[in-house]
PDB file of C-alpha atoms in Angstrom:
ATOM      1  CA  UNK A 146     -28.369 106.876  66.798  1.00 69.00           C
ATOM      2  CA  UNK A 147     -28.075 107.958  63.163  1.00 77.00           C
ATOM      3  CA  UNK A 148     -30.029 105.937  60.653  1.00 81.00           C
ATOM      4  CA  UNK A 149     -27.695 104.266  58.124  1.00 78.00           C
ATOM      5  CA  UNK A 150     -30.328 104.635  55.442  1.00 77.00           C
ATOM      6  CA  UNK A 151     -31.689 108.221  55.693  1.00 79.00           C
ATOM      7  CA  UNK A 152     -29.122 109.693  58.117  1.00 77.00           C
ATOM      8  CA  UNK A 153     -31.868 110.759  60.527  1.00 74.00           C
ATOM      9  CA  UNK A 154     -30.759 111.266  64.092  1.00 78.00           C
ATOM     10  CA  UNK A 155     -32.756 108.964  66.371  1.00 76.00           C
ATOM     11  CA  UNK A 156     -32.627 108.190  70.039  1.00 74.00           C
ATOM     12  CA  UNK A 157     -32.262 104.742  71.524  1.00 74.00           C
ATOM     13  CA  UNK A 158     -35.028 103.450  69.305  1.00 72.00           C
ATOM     14  CA  UNK A 159     -34.528 100.185  67.443  1.00 75.00           C
ATOM     15  CA  UNK A 160     -36.099 101.546  64.256  1.00 75.00           C
ATOM     16  CA  UNK A 161     -35.671 104.845  62.439  1.00 78.00           C
ATOM     17  CA  UNK A 162     -38.409 107.362  63.066  1.00 74.00           C
ATOM     18  CA  UNK A 163     -38.320 108.611  59.494  1.00 74.00           C
ATOM     19  CA  UNK A 164     -37.824 105.527  57.244  1.00 77.00           C
ATOM     20  CA  UNK A 165     -38.362 102.719  59.743  1.00 73.00           C
ATOM     21  CA  UNK A 166     -35.049 101.050  59.016  1.00 75.00           C
ATOM     22  CA  UNK A 167     -33.576  98.643  61.591  1.00 77.00           C
ATOM     23  CA  UNK A 168     -31.026 100.457  63.666  1.00 75.00           C
ATOM     24  CA  UNK A 169     -29.594  97.231  65.224  1.00 72.00           C
ATOM     25  CA  UNK A 170     -27.116  95.763  62.692  1.00 61.00           C
ATOM     26  CA  UNK A 171     -26.641  92.529  64.661  1.00 56.00           C
ATOM     27  CA  UNK A 172     -30.272  91.471  64.401  1.00 49.00           C
ATOM     28  CA  UNK A 173     -31.286  88.966  61.670  1.00 48.00           C
ATOM     29  CA  UNK A 174     -33.915  91.387  60.401  1.00 47.00           C
ATOM     30  CA  UNK A 175     -31.268  93.968  59.526  1.00 46.00           C
ATOM     31  CA  UNK A 176     -29.182  91.325  57.752  1.00 50.00           C
ATOM     32  CA  UNK A 177     -32.128  90.168  55.678  1.00 50.00           C
ATOM     33  CA  UNK A 178     -33.010  93.764  54.767  1.00 49.00           C
ATOM     34  CA  UNK A 179     -29.434  94.451  53.741  1.00 50.00           C
ATOM     35  CA  UNK A 180     -29.358  91.266  51.659  1.00 52.00           C
ATOM     36  CA  UNK A 181     -32.593  92.257  49.986  1.00 52.00           C
ATOM     37  CA  UNK A 182     -31.215  95.692  49.142  1.00 51.00           C
ATOM     38  CA  UNK A 183     -27.985  94.243  47.751  1.00 48.00           C
ATOM     39  CA  UNK A 184     -29.959  91.667  45.779  1.00 48.00           C
ATOM     40  CA  UNK A 185     -32.133  94.445  44.348  1.00 48.00           C
ATOM     41  CA  UNK A 186     -29.053  96.402  43.346  1.00 45.00           C
ATOM     42  CA  UNK A 187     -27.419  93.310  41.806  1.00 46.00           C
ATOM     43  CA  UNK A 188     -27.878  92.897  38.059  1.00 46.00           C
ATOM     44  CA  UNK A 189     -30.215  90.210  36.811  1.00 44.00           C
ATOM     45  CA  UNK A 190     -27.650  88.213  34.796  1.00 40.00           C
ATOM     46  CA  UNK A 191     -25.304  88.116  37.816  1.00 42.00           C
ATOM     47  CA  UNK A 192     -27.975  86.522  39.989  1.00 46.00           C
ATOM     48  CA  UNK A 193     -28.762  83.989  37.223  1.00 38.00           C
ATOM     49  CA  UNK A 194     -25.138  83.018  36.696  1.00 43.00           C
ATOM     50  CA  UNK A 195     -24.563  82.615  40.425  1.00 46.00           C
ATOM     51  CA  UNK A 196     -27.511  80.258  40.748  1.00 47.00           C
ATOM     52  CA  UNK A 197     -26.384  78.180  37.781  1.00 46.00           C
ATOM     53  CA  UNK A 198     -22.739  77.838  38.805  1.00 43.00           C
ATOM     54  CA  UNK A 199     -21.773  74.770  40.794  1.00 44.00           C
ATOM     55  CA  UNK A 200     -19.528  75.365  43.759  1.00 44.00           C
ATOM     56  CA  UNK A 201     -16.126  73.758  43.549  1.00 44.00           C
ATOM     57  CA  UNK A 202     -16.515  72.217  46.975  1.00 42.00           C
ATOM     58  CA  UNK A 203     -19.947  70.676  46.290  1.00 42.00           C
ATOM     59  CA  UNK A 204     -19.953  66.931  45.599  1.00 45.00           C
ATOM     60  CA  UNK A 205     -21.008  65.848  42.140  1.00 44.00           C
ATOM     61  CA  UNK A 206     -24.095  63.709  42.150  1.00 45.00           C
ATOM     62  CA  UNK A 207     -23.984  60.345  40.468  1.00 44.00           C
ATOM     63  CA  UNK A 208     -27.077  61.244  38.444  1.00 45.00           C
ATOM     64  CA  UNK A 209     -25.548  64.472  37.131  1.00 44.00           C
ATOM     65  CA  UNK A 210     -24.206  64.038  33.595  1.00 47.00           C
ATOM     66  CA  UNK A 211     -20.495  64.677  33.426  1.00 46.00           C
ATOM     67  CA  UNK A 212     -18.080  65.330  30.607  1.00 47.00           C
ATOM     68  CA  UNK A 213     -17.088  62.251  28.575  1.00 49.00           C
ATOM     69  CA  UNK A 214     -13.984  60.540  29.806  1.00 52.00           C
ATOM     70  CA  UNK A 215     -11.394  58.967  27.503  1.00 50.00           C
ATOM     71  CA  UNK A 216     -12.050  55.240  27.246  1.00 50.00           C
ATOM     72  CA  UNK A 217      -9.027  53.080  27.943  1.00 51.00           C
ATOM     73  CA  UNK A 218      -9.195  49.931  25.839  1.00 49.00           C
ATOM     74  CA  UNK A 219      -7.483  46.832  27.059  1.00 51.00           C
ATOM     75  CA  UNK A 220      -4.753  45.686  24.669  1.00 49.00           C
ATOM     76  CA  UNK A 221      -5.934  42.948  22.377  1.00 51.00           C
ATOM     77  CA  UNK A 222      -3.750  39.888  22.072  1.00 47.00           C
ATOM     78  CA  UNK A 223      -3.985  39.963  18.312  1.00 46.00           C
ATOM     79  CA  UNK A 224      -3.036  43.652  18.153  1.00 47.00           C
ATOM     80  CA  UNK A 225      -0.114  43.272  20.535  1.00 49.00           C
ATOM     81  CA  UNK A 226       1.425  40.671  18.295  1.00 52.00           C
ATOM     82  CA  UNK A 227       1.779  43.327  15.614  1.00 53.00           C
ATOM     83  CA  UNK A 228       2.882  42.729  12.035  1.00 57.00           C
ATOM     84  CA  UNK A 229       4.647  39.479  12.898  1.00 58.00           C
ATOM     85  CA  UNK A 230       1.369  37.645  13.605  1.00 61.00           C
ATOM     86  CA  UNK A 231      -0.248  38.912  10.416  1.00 65.00           C
ATOM     87  CA  UNK A 232       2.888  37.980   8.513  1.00 65.00           C
ATOM     88  CA  UNK A 233       2.811  34.464   9.968  1.00 68.00           C
ATOM     89  CA  UNK A 234      -0.851  34.096   9.024  1.00 70.00           C
ATOM     90  CA  UNK A 235      -0.112  35.220   5.484  1.00 71.00           C
ATOM     91  CA  UNK A 236       2.808  32.799   5.292  1.00 74.00           C
ATOM     92  CA  UNK A 237       0.664  29.914   6.510  1.00 73.00           C
ATOM     93  CA  UNK A 238      -2.055  30.756   4.010  1.00 70.00           C
ATOM     94  CA  UNK A 239       0.498  30.944   1.206  1.00 71.00           C
ATOM     95  CA  UNK A 240       2.024  27.598   2.240  1.00 70.00           C
ATOM     96  CA  UNK A 241      -1.414  25.996   2.231  1.00 71.00           C
ATOM     97  CA  UNK A 242      -2.100  27.358  -1.236  1.00 73.00           C
ATOM     98  CA  UNK A 243       1.252  26.092  -2.519  1.00 66.00           C
ATOM     99  CA  UNK A 244       0.677  22.669  -0.968  1.00 66.00           C
ATOM    100  CA  UNK A 245      -2.781  22.430  -2.504  1.00 71.00           C
ATOM    101  CA  UNK A 246      -1.376  23.375  -5.882  1.00 68.00           C
ATOM    102  CA  UNK A 247       1.351  20.757  -5.554  1.00 64.00           C
ATOM    103  CA  UNK A 248      -1.194  18.113  -4.622  1.00 70.00           C
ATOM    104  CA  UNK A 249      -3.327  19.032  -7.628  1.00 66.00           C
ATOM    105  CA  UNK A 250      -0.289  18.960  -9.911  1.00 65.00           C
ATOM    106  CA  UNK A 251       0.737  15.565  -8.535  1.00 67.00           C
ATOM    107  CA  UNK A 252      -2.751  14.217  -9.204  1.00 68.00           C
ATOM    108  CA  UNK A 253      -2.686  15.518 -12.770  1.00 70.00           C
ATOM    109  CA  UNK A 254       0.773  14.049 -13.398  1.00 71.00           C
ATOM    110  CA  UNK A 255      -0.279  10.669 -11.983  1.00 70.00           C
ATOM    111  CA  UNK A 256      -3.407  10.593 -14.171  1.00 76.00           C
ATOM    112  CA  UNK A 257      -1.416  11.521 -17.267  1.00 81.00           C
ATOM    113  CA  UNK A 258       1.273   8.955 -16.504  1.00 83.00           C
ATOM    114  CA  UNK A 259      -1.287   6.187 -15.948  1.00 84.00           C
ATOM    115  CA  UNK A 260      -2.847   6.767 -19.351  1.00 85.00           C
ATOM    116  CA  UNK A 261       0.656   7.050 -20.854  1.00 85.00           C
ATOM    117  CA  UNK A 262       1.741   3.806 -19.163  1.00 87.00           C
ATOM    118  CA  UNK A 263      -1.237   1.813 -20.419  1.00 87.00           C
ATOM    119  CA  UNK A 264      -0.892   3.080 -23.985  1.00 87.00           C
ATOM    120  CA  UNK A 265       2.866   2.422 -24.115  1.00 89.00           C
ATOM    121  CA  UNK A 266       2.626  -1.053 -22.560  1.00 91.00           C
ATOM    122  CA  UNK A 267       0.783  -2.431 -25.602  1.00 90.00           C
ATOM    123  CA  UNK A 268       3.072  -0.858 -28.235  1.00 90.00           C
ATOM    124  CA  UNK A 269       6.319   0.411 -26.716  1.00 91.00           C
ATOM    125  CA  UNK A 270       8.342   0.522 -29.933  1.00 92.00           C
ATOM    126  CA  UNK A 271       5.628   2.265 -31.943  1.00 90.00           C
ATOM    127  CA  UNK A 272       5.169   4.839 -29.189  1.00 90.00           C
ATOM    128  CA  UNK A 273       8.922   5.382 -28.896  1.00 91.00           C
ATOM    129  CA  UNK A 274       9.014   6.688 -32.464  1.00 89.00           C
ATOM    130  CA  UNK A 275       6.397   9.362 -31.747  1.00 90.00           C
ATOM    131  CA  UNK A 276       7.441  10.723 -28.351  1.00 90.00           C
ATOM    132  CA  UNK A 277       9.087  14.119 -27.997  1.00 88.00           C
ATOM    133  CA  UNK A 278      10.595  16.423 -25.406  1.00 89.00           C
ATOM    134  CA  UNK A 279       7.261  16.823 -23.638  1.00 88.00           C
ATOM    135  CA  UNK A 280       7.430  13.142 -22.623  1.00 89.00           C
ATOM    136  CA  UNK A 281      10.800  13.400 -20.889  1.00 91.00           C
ATOM    137  CA  UNK A 282       9.092  13.710 -17.499  1.00 91.00           C
ATOM    138  CA  UNK A 283       7.314  10.403 -18.110  1.00 91.00           C
ATOM    139  CA  UNK A 284      10.681   8.864 -18.931  1.00 91.00           C
ATOM    140  CA  UNK A 285      12.173  10.010 -15.636  1.00 94.00           C
ATOM    141  CA  UNK A 286       9.108   8.755 -13.749  1.00 93.00           C
ATOM    142  CA  UNK A 287       9.495   5.342 -15.398  1.00 93.00           C
ATOM    143  CA  UNK A 288      13.154   5.131 -14.380  1.00 94.00           C
ATOM    144  CA  UNK A 289      12.300   6.195 -10.828  1.00 94.00           C
ATOM    145  CA  UNK A 290       9.653   3.459 -10.635  1.00 94.00           C
ATOM    146  CA  UNK A 291      12.197   0.886 -11.800  1.00 94.00           C
ATOM    147  CA  UNK A 292      14.627   1.927  -9.070  1.00 92.00           C
ATOM    148  CA  UNK A 293      11.948   1.901  -6.362  1.00 93.00           C
ATOM    149  CA  UNK A 294      10.369  -1.404  -7.416  1.00 92.00           C
ATOM    150  CA  UNK A 295      13.711  -3.179  -7.660  1.00 89.00           C
ATOM    151  CA  UNK A 296      14.739  -1.988  -4.197  1.00 86.00           C
ATOM    152  CA  UNK A 297      11.295  -2.970  -2.867  1.00 89.00           C
ATOM    153  CA  UNK A 298      11.851  -6.473  -4.250  1.00 87.00           C
ATOM    154  CA  UNK A 299      15.098  -6.894  -2.317  1.00 82.00           C
ATOM    155  CA  UNK A 300      13.591  -5.334   0.802  1.00 81.00           C
ATOM    156  CA  UNK A 301      10.731  -7.851   0.838  1.00 82.00           C
ATOM    157  CA  UNK A 302      13.117 -10.710   0.135  1.00 77.00           C
ATOM    158  CA  UNK A 303      15.510  -9.805   2.936  1.00 73.00           C
ATOM    159  CA  UNK A 304      12.579  -9.200   5.270  1.00 72.00           C
ATOM    160  CA  UNK A 305      11.217 -12.714   4.715  1.00 68.00           C
ATOM    161  CA  UNK A 306      14.627 -14.228   5.466  1.00 64.00           C
ATOM    162  CA  UNK A 307      15.208 -12.140   8.630  1.00 62.00           C
ATOM    163  CA  UNK A 308      18.540 -10.872   7.353  1.00 57.00           C
ATOM    164  CA  UNK A 309      20.565  -8.118   9.039  1.00 54.00           C
ATOM    165  CA  UNK A 310      21.011  -4.653   7.570  1.00 53.00           C
ATOM    166  CA  UNK A 311      17.519  -4.774   6.147  1.00 62.00           C
ATOM    167  CA  UNK A 312      17.008  -1.116   5.256  1.00 66.00           C
ATOM    168  CA  UNK A 313      20.489  -0.349   3.926  1.00 65.00           C
ATOM    169  CA  UNK A 314      21.191  -3.640   2.175  1.00 61.00           C
ATOM    170  CA  UNK A 315      17.629  -4.341   1.113  1.00 65.00           C
ATOM    171  CA  UNK A 316      16.423  -0.915   0.008  1.00 76.00           C
ATOM    172  CA  UNK A 317      19.007   1.881  -0.132  1.00 79.00           C
ATOM    173  CA  UNK A 318      21.762  -0.015  -1.916  1.00 78.00           C
ATOM    174  CA  UNK A 319      19.608  -1.532  -4.701  1.00 80.00           C
ATOM    175  CA  UNK A 320      17.875   1.834  -5.132  1.00 86.00           C
ATOM    176  CA  UNK A 321      21.149   3.672  -5.660  1.00 86.00           C
ATOM    177  CA  UNK A 322      22.669   0.963  -7.845  1.00 86.00           C
ATOM    178  CA  UNK A 323      19.672   0.768 -10.153  1.00 88.00           C
ATOM    179  CA  UNK A 324      19.422   4.551 -10.430  1.00 91.00           C
ATOM    180  CA  UNK A 325      23.135   4.810 -11.234  1.00 90.00           C
ATOM    181  CA  UNK A 326      22.823   2.074 -13.892  1.00 90.00           C
ATOM    182  CA  UNK A 327      19.961   3.900 -15.631  1.00 93.00           C
ATOM    183  CA  UNK A 328      21.792   7.225 -15.584  1.00 94.00           C
ATOM    184  CA  UNK A 329      24.925   5.545 -16.971  1.00 93.00           C
ATOM    185  CA  UNK A 330      22.840   4.003 -19.765  1.00 94.00           C
ATOM    186  CA  UNK A 331      21.597   7.459 -20.788  1.00 95.00           C
ATOM    187  CA  UNK A 332      25.148   8.842 -20.617  1.00 95.00           C
ATOM    188  CA  UNK A 333      26.421   6.033 -22.862  1.00 94.00           C
ATOM    189  CA  UNK A 334      23.729   6.662 -25.475  1.00 94.00           C
ATOM    190  CA  UNK A 335      24.484  10.383 -25.341  1.00 94.00           C
ATOM    191  CA  UNK A 336      28.214   9.759 -25.853  1.00 92.00           C
ATOM    192  CA  UNK A 337      27.694   7.393 -28.792  1.00 90.00           C
ATOM    193  CA  UNK A 338      25.364   9.788 -30.604  1.00 90.00           C
ATOM    194  CA  UNK A 339      27.850  12.601 -30.062  1.00 88.00           C
ATOM    195  CA  UNK A 340      30.669  10.440 -31.467  1.00 86.00           C
ATOM    196  CA  UNK A 341      28.481   9.627 -34.464  1.00 85.00           C
ATOM    197  CA  UNK A 342      27.829  13.382 -34.900  1.00 84.00           C
ATOM    198  CA  UNK A 343      24.090  12.898 -34.959  1.00 86.00           C
ATOM    199  CA  UNK A 344      21.819  15.806 -34.146  1.00 87.00           C
ATOM    200  CA  UNK A 345      19.400  14.936 -31.350  1.00 89.00           C
ATOM    201  CA  UNK A 346      17.705  16.445 -28.303  1.00 91.00           C
ATOM    202  CA  UNK A 347      18.694  15.089 -24.883  1.00 92.00           C
ATOM    203  CA  UNK A 348      15.125  15.338 -23.552  1.00 93.00           C
ATOM    204  CA  UNK A 349      13.848  13.360 -26.514  1.00 93.00           C
ATOM    205  CA  UNK A 350      16.516  10.742 -25.848  1.00 93.00           C
ATOM    206  CA  UNK A 351      15.309  10.420 -22.243  1.00 94.00           C
ATOM    207  CA  UNK A 352      11.694  10.169 -23.415  1.00 94.00           C
ATOM    208  CA  UNK A 353      12.549   7.419 -25.923  1.00 94.00           C
ATOM    209  CA  UNK A 354      14.564   5.403 -23.425  1.00 95.00           C
ATOM    210  CA  UNK A 355      11.892   5.781 -20.746  1.00 94.00           C
ATOM    211  CA  UNK A 356       9.168   4.690 -23.152  1.00 94.00           C
ATOM    212  CA  UNK A 357      10.944   1.411 -23.877  1.00 95.00           C
ATOM    213  CA  UNK A 358      11.435   0.836 -20.129  1.00 95.00           C
ATOM    214  CA  UNK A 359       7.685   0.690 -19.415  1.00 94.00           C
ATOM    215  CA  UNK A 360       7.603  -3.147 -19.826  1.00 95.00           C
ATOM    216  CA  UNK A 361      10.394  -3.338 -17.216  1.00 94.00           C
ATOM    217  CA  UNK A 362       8.096  -1.595 -14.716  1.00 94.00           C
ATOM    218  CA  UNK A 363       5.364  -4.165 -15.379  1.00 94.00           C
ATOM    219  CA  UNK A 364       7.894  -6.982 -14.973  1.00 94.00           C
ATOM    220  CA  UNK A 365       9.079  -5.610 -11.618  1.00 94.00           C
ATOM    221  CA  UNK A 366       5.485  -5.306 -10.401  1.00 94.00           C
ATOM    222  CA  UNK A 367       5.001  -9.011 -11.178  1.00 93.00           C
ATOM    223  CA  UNK A 368       8.280  -9.836  -9.450  1.00 92.00           C
ATOM    224  CA  UNK A 369       7.102  -8.126  -6.261  1.00 91.00           C
ATOM    225  CA  UNK A 370       3.746  -9.926  -6.425  1.00 90.00           C
ATOM    226  CA  UNK A 371       5.187 -13.381  -7.034  1.00 89.00           C
ATOM    227  CA  UNK A 372       7.737 -13.104  -4.251  1.00 84.00           C
ATOM    228  CA  UNK A 373       5.119 -14.372  -1.785  1.00 81.00           C
ATOM    229  CA  UNK A 374       4.345 -17.350  -4.039  1.00 85.00           C
ATOM    230  CA  UNK A 375       7.635 -18.544  -5.468  1.00 83.00           C
ATOM    231  CA  UNK A 376      11.163 -17.159  -5.428  1.00 80.00           C
ATOM    232  CA  UNK A 377      11.965 -18.737  -8.794  1.00 85.00           C
ATOM    233  CA  UNK A 378       9.158 -16.924 -10.640  1.00 90.00           C
ATOM    234  CA  UNK A 379       9.956 -13.673  -8.844  1.00 88.00           C
ATOM    235  CA  UNK A 380      13.642 -13.874  -9.815  1.00 86.00           C
ATOM    236  CA  UNK A 381      12.648 -14.642 -13.406  1.00 91.00           C
ATOM    237  CA  UNK A 382      10.656 -11.416 -13.697  1.00 93.00           C
ATOM    238  CA  UNK A 383      13.485  -9.526 -11.980  1.00 89.00           C
ATOM    239  CA  UNK A 384      16.019 -10.745 -14.544  1.00 89.00           C
ATOM    240  CA  UNK A 385      13.618  -9.938 -17.393  1.00 92.00           C
ATOM    241  CA  UNK A 386      13.284  -6.353 -16.140  1.00 93.00           C
ATOM    242  CA  UNK A 387      17.058  -5.855 -16.280  1.00 90.00           C
ATOM    243  CA  UNK A 388      17.299  -7.474 -19.696  1.00 92.00           C
ATOM    244  CA  UNK A 389      14.766  -4.933 -20.936  1.00 94.00           C
ATOM    245  CA  UNK A 390      17.220  -2.182 -19.934  1.00 93.00           C
ATOM    246  CA  UNK A 391      19.818  -3.622 -22.354  1.00 93.00           C
ATOM    247  CA  UNK A 392      17.238  -4.080 -25.106  1.00 94.00           C
ATOM    248  CA  UNK A 393      16.019  -0.508 -24.644  1.00 94.00           C
ATOM    249  CA  UNK A 394      19.530   0.910 -24.886  1.00 94.00           C
ATOM    250  CA  UNK A 395      20.233  -0.891 -28.169  1.00 94.00           C
ATOM    251  CA  UNK A 396      16.811  -0.137 -29.624  1.00 94.00           C
ATOM    252  CA  UNK A 397      17.181   3.598 -29.017  1.00 94.00           C
ATOM    253  CA  UNK A 398      20.656   3.667 -30.545  1.00 92.00           C
ATOM    254  CA  UNK A 399      19.833   1.683 -33.657  1.00 90.00           C
ATOM    255  CA  UNK A 400      16.769   3.737 -34.518  1.00 89.00           C
ATOM    256  CA  UNK A 401      19.204   6.589 -35.245  1.00 87.00           C
ATOM    257  CA  UNK A 402      21.146   6.552 -38.565  1.00 84.00           C
ATOM    258  CA  UNK A 403      24.493   5.367 -37.203  1.00 81.00           C
ATOM    259  CA  UNK A 404      27.778   5.121 -39.142  1.00 73.00           C
ATOM    260  CA  UNK A 405      26.947   7.949 -41.540  1.00 67.00           C
ATOM    261  CA  UNK A 406      30.378   9.514 -41.096  1.00 65.00           C
ATOM    262  CA  UNK A 407      33.864   8.130 -40.848  1.00 67.00           C
ATOM    263  CA  UNK A 408      34.147   8.077 -37.095  1.00 67.00           C
ATOM    264  CA  UNK A 409      37.205   6.966 -35.188  1.00 72.00           C
ATOM    265  CA  UNK A 410      35.426   3.767 -34.207  1.00 78.00           C
ATOM    266  CA  UNK A 411      32.792   1.739 -36.010  1.00 82.00           C
ATOM    267  CA  UNK A 412      29.225   1.955 -34.720  1.00 84.00           C
ATOM    268  CA  UNK A 413      29.189  -1.786 -34.044  1.00 87.00           C
ATOM    269  CA  UNK A 414      32.017  -1.488 -31.555  1.00 87.00           C
ATOM    270  CA  UNK A 415      30.750   1.677 -29.916  1.00 88.00           C
ATOM    271  CA  UNK A 416      27.395   0.015 -29.207  1.00 90.00           C
ATOM    272  CA  UNK A 417      29.180  -3.094 -27.971  1.00 92.00           C
ATOM    273  CA  UNK A 418      31.301  -1.043 -25.595  1.00 92.00           C
ATOM    274  CA  UNK A 419      28.170   0.619 -24.243  1.00 92.00           C
ATOM    275  CA  UNK A 420      26.586  -2.776 -23.527  1.00 93.00           C
ATOM    276  CA  UNK A 421      29.726  -4.086 -21.873  1.00 94.00           C
ATOM    277  CA  UNK A 422      30.007  -1.064 -19.587  1.00 92.00           C
ATOM    278  CA  UNK A 423      26.360  -1.294 -18.590  1.00 91.00           C
ATOM    279  CA  UNK A 424      26.630  -5.036 -18.006  1.00 90.00           C
ATOM    280  CA  UNK A 425      29.707  -4.548 -15.843  1.00 90.00           C
ATOM    281  CA  UNK A 426      27.940  -2.003 -13.673  1.00 86.00           C
ATOM    282  CA  UNK A 427      24.840  -4.163 -13.213  1.00 84.00           C
ATOM    283  CA  UNK A 428      26.837  -7.294 -12.522  1.00 81.00           C
ATOM    284  CA  UNK A 429      29.104  -5.435 -10.137  1.00 77.00           C
ATOM    285  CA  UNK A 430      26.285  -3.890  -8.168  1.00 73.00           C
ATOM    286  CA  UNK A 431      23.449  -6.414  -8.422  1.00 70.00           C
ATOM    287  CA  UNK A 432      24.933  -9.611  -9.816  1.00 65.00           C
ATOM    288  CA  UNK A 433      26.099 -11.000  -6.514  1.00 64.00           C
ATOM    289  CA  UNK A 434      22.726 -10.279  -4.931  1.00 62.00           C
ATOM    290  CA  UNK A 435      20.795 -11.986  -7.740  1.00 58.00           C
ATOM    291  CA  UNK A 436      23.059 -15.046  -7.682  1.00 60.00           C
ATOM    292  CA  UNK A 437      22.620 -15.278  -3.935  1.00 55.00           C
ATOM    293  CA  UNK A 438      18.828 -15.172  -4.314  1.00 53.00           C
ATOM    294  CA  UNK A 439      18.946 -17.909  -6.959  1.00 53.00           C
ATOM    295  CA  UNK A 440      20.882 -20.065  -4.503  1.00 55.00           C
ATOM    296  CA  UNK A 441      18.143 -19.562  -1.941  1.00 51.00           C
ATOM    297  CA  UNK A 442      15.716 -21.537  -4.108  1.00 49.00           C
ATOM    298  CA  UNK A 443      17.516 -24.756  -3.171  1.00 52.00           C
ATOM    299  CA  UNK A 444      17.772 -23.934   0.515  1.00 53.00           C
ATOM    300  CA  UNK A 445      15.060 -24.411   3.146  1.00 51.00           C
ATOM    301  CA  UNK A 446      14.575 -20.644   3.271  1.00 47.00           C
ATOM    302  CA  UNK A 447      13.691 -20.545  -0.418  1.00 44.00           C
ATOM    303  CA  UNK A 448      10.920 -23.108  -0.198  1.00 41.00           C
ATOM    304  CA  UNK A 449       7.436 -22.007   0.666  1.00 40.00           C
TER     305      UNK A 449
END
């Protein structure tokens, strides 16, 4: 048998006589010798890389660090809502700010009106001469209080007598009628001053008229308080409050220099017409109600 290593011709020996190589290739010794020879011939870096490489079929140990995986975040409820939720939050915050500002403004207006009311109540005519456009808001507030207090008076009265149509007949109708009467009074003063060709400011006119109406507010407050004591006293203060409306209209008109020009109608008659129109409206809207309440004083319902 020829030796595969040194090519020496041997007999049936198992090892070469010259180099001692294993002549039986199937034996494990020959395989190990061949592996050793191939490993010796193999470059160093190849053996190192083969020992470091991980076979594709080998399982990855749980302790072996692996490459970082992309983290999948669960969708947040706030992020899924998108811009609409943030827009709603901004809208709610803005509404809260606006409401707070309105509340603060209402408080300031109420404080200013209270001091205005107390100062005017002692000297309404003197104050009327000094008011300007900046007091027009106080004039409108005074007229609104007159309308509300008068309707509250009728609401309480109808409620004590258990009458039908309490809300409409006892609150809404007097509220509208009184408000219309006050607006008509301002319109009549405006028309007369225009006919007289007098230069004036409408806001100042409202402020002057509202200043003179402050005693009417106090009279209506007393009317609402006395309604639980005596109908006669309550009706007296109610009538006084409406008489103050007529007095205020004439006072505002006559503090202007009327009849300076040759108008188509004398100032006396123009003022008289204004009073007649206002009286007609009040008597048409509230006269029947007041007369009916006066009649209640002599009925069992009017006695306390």
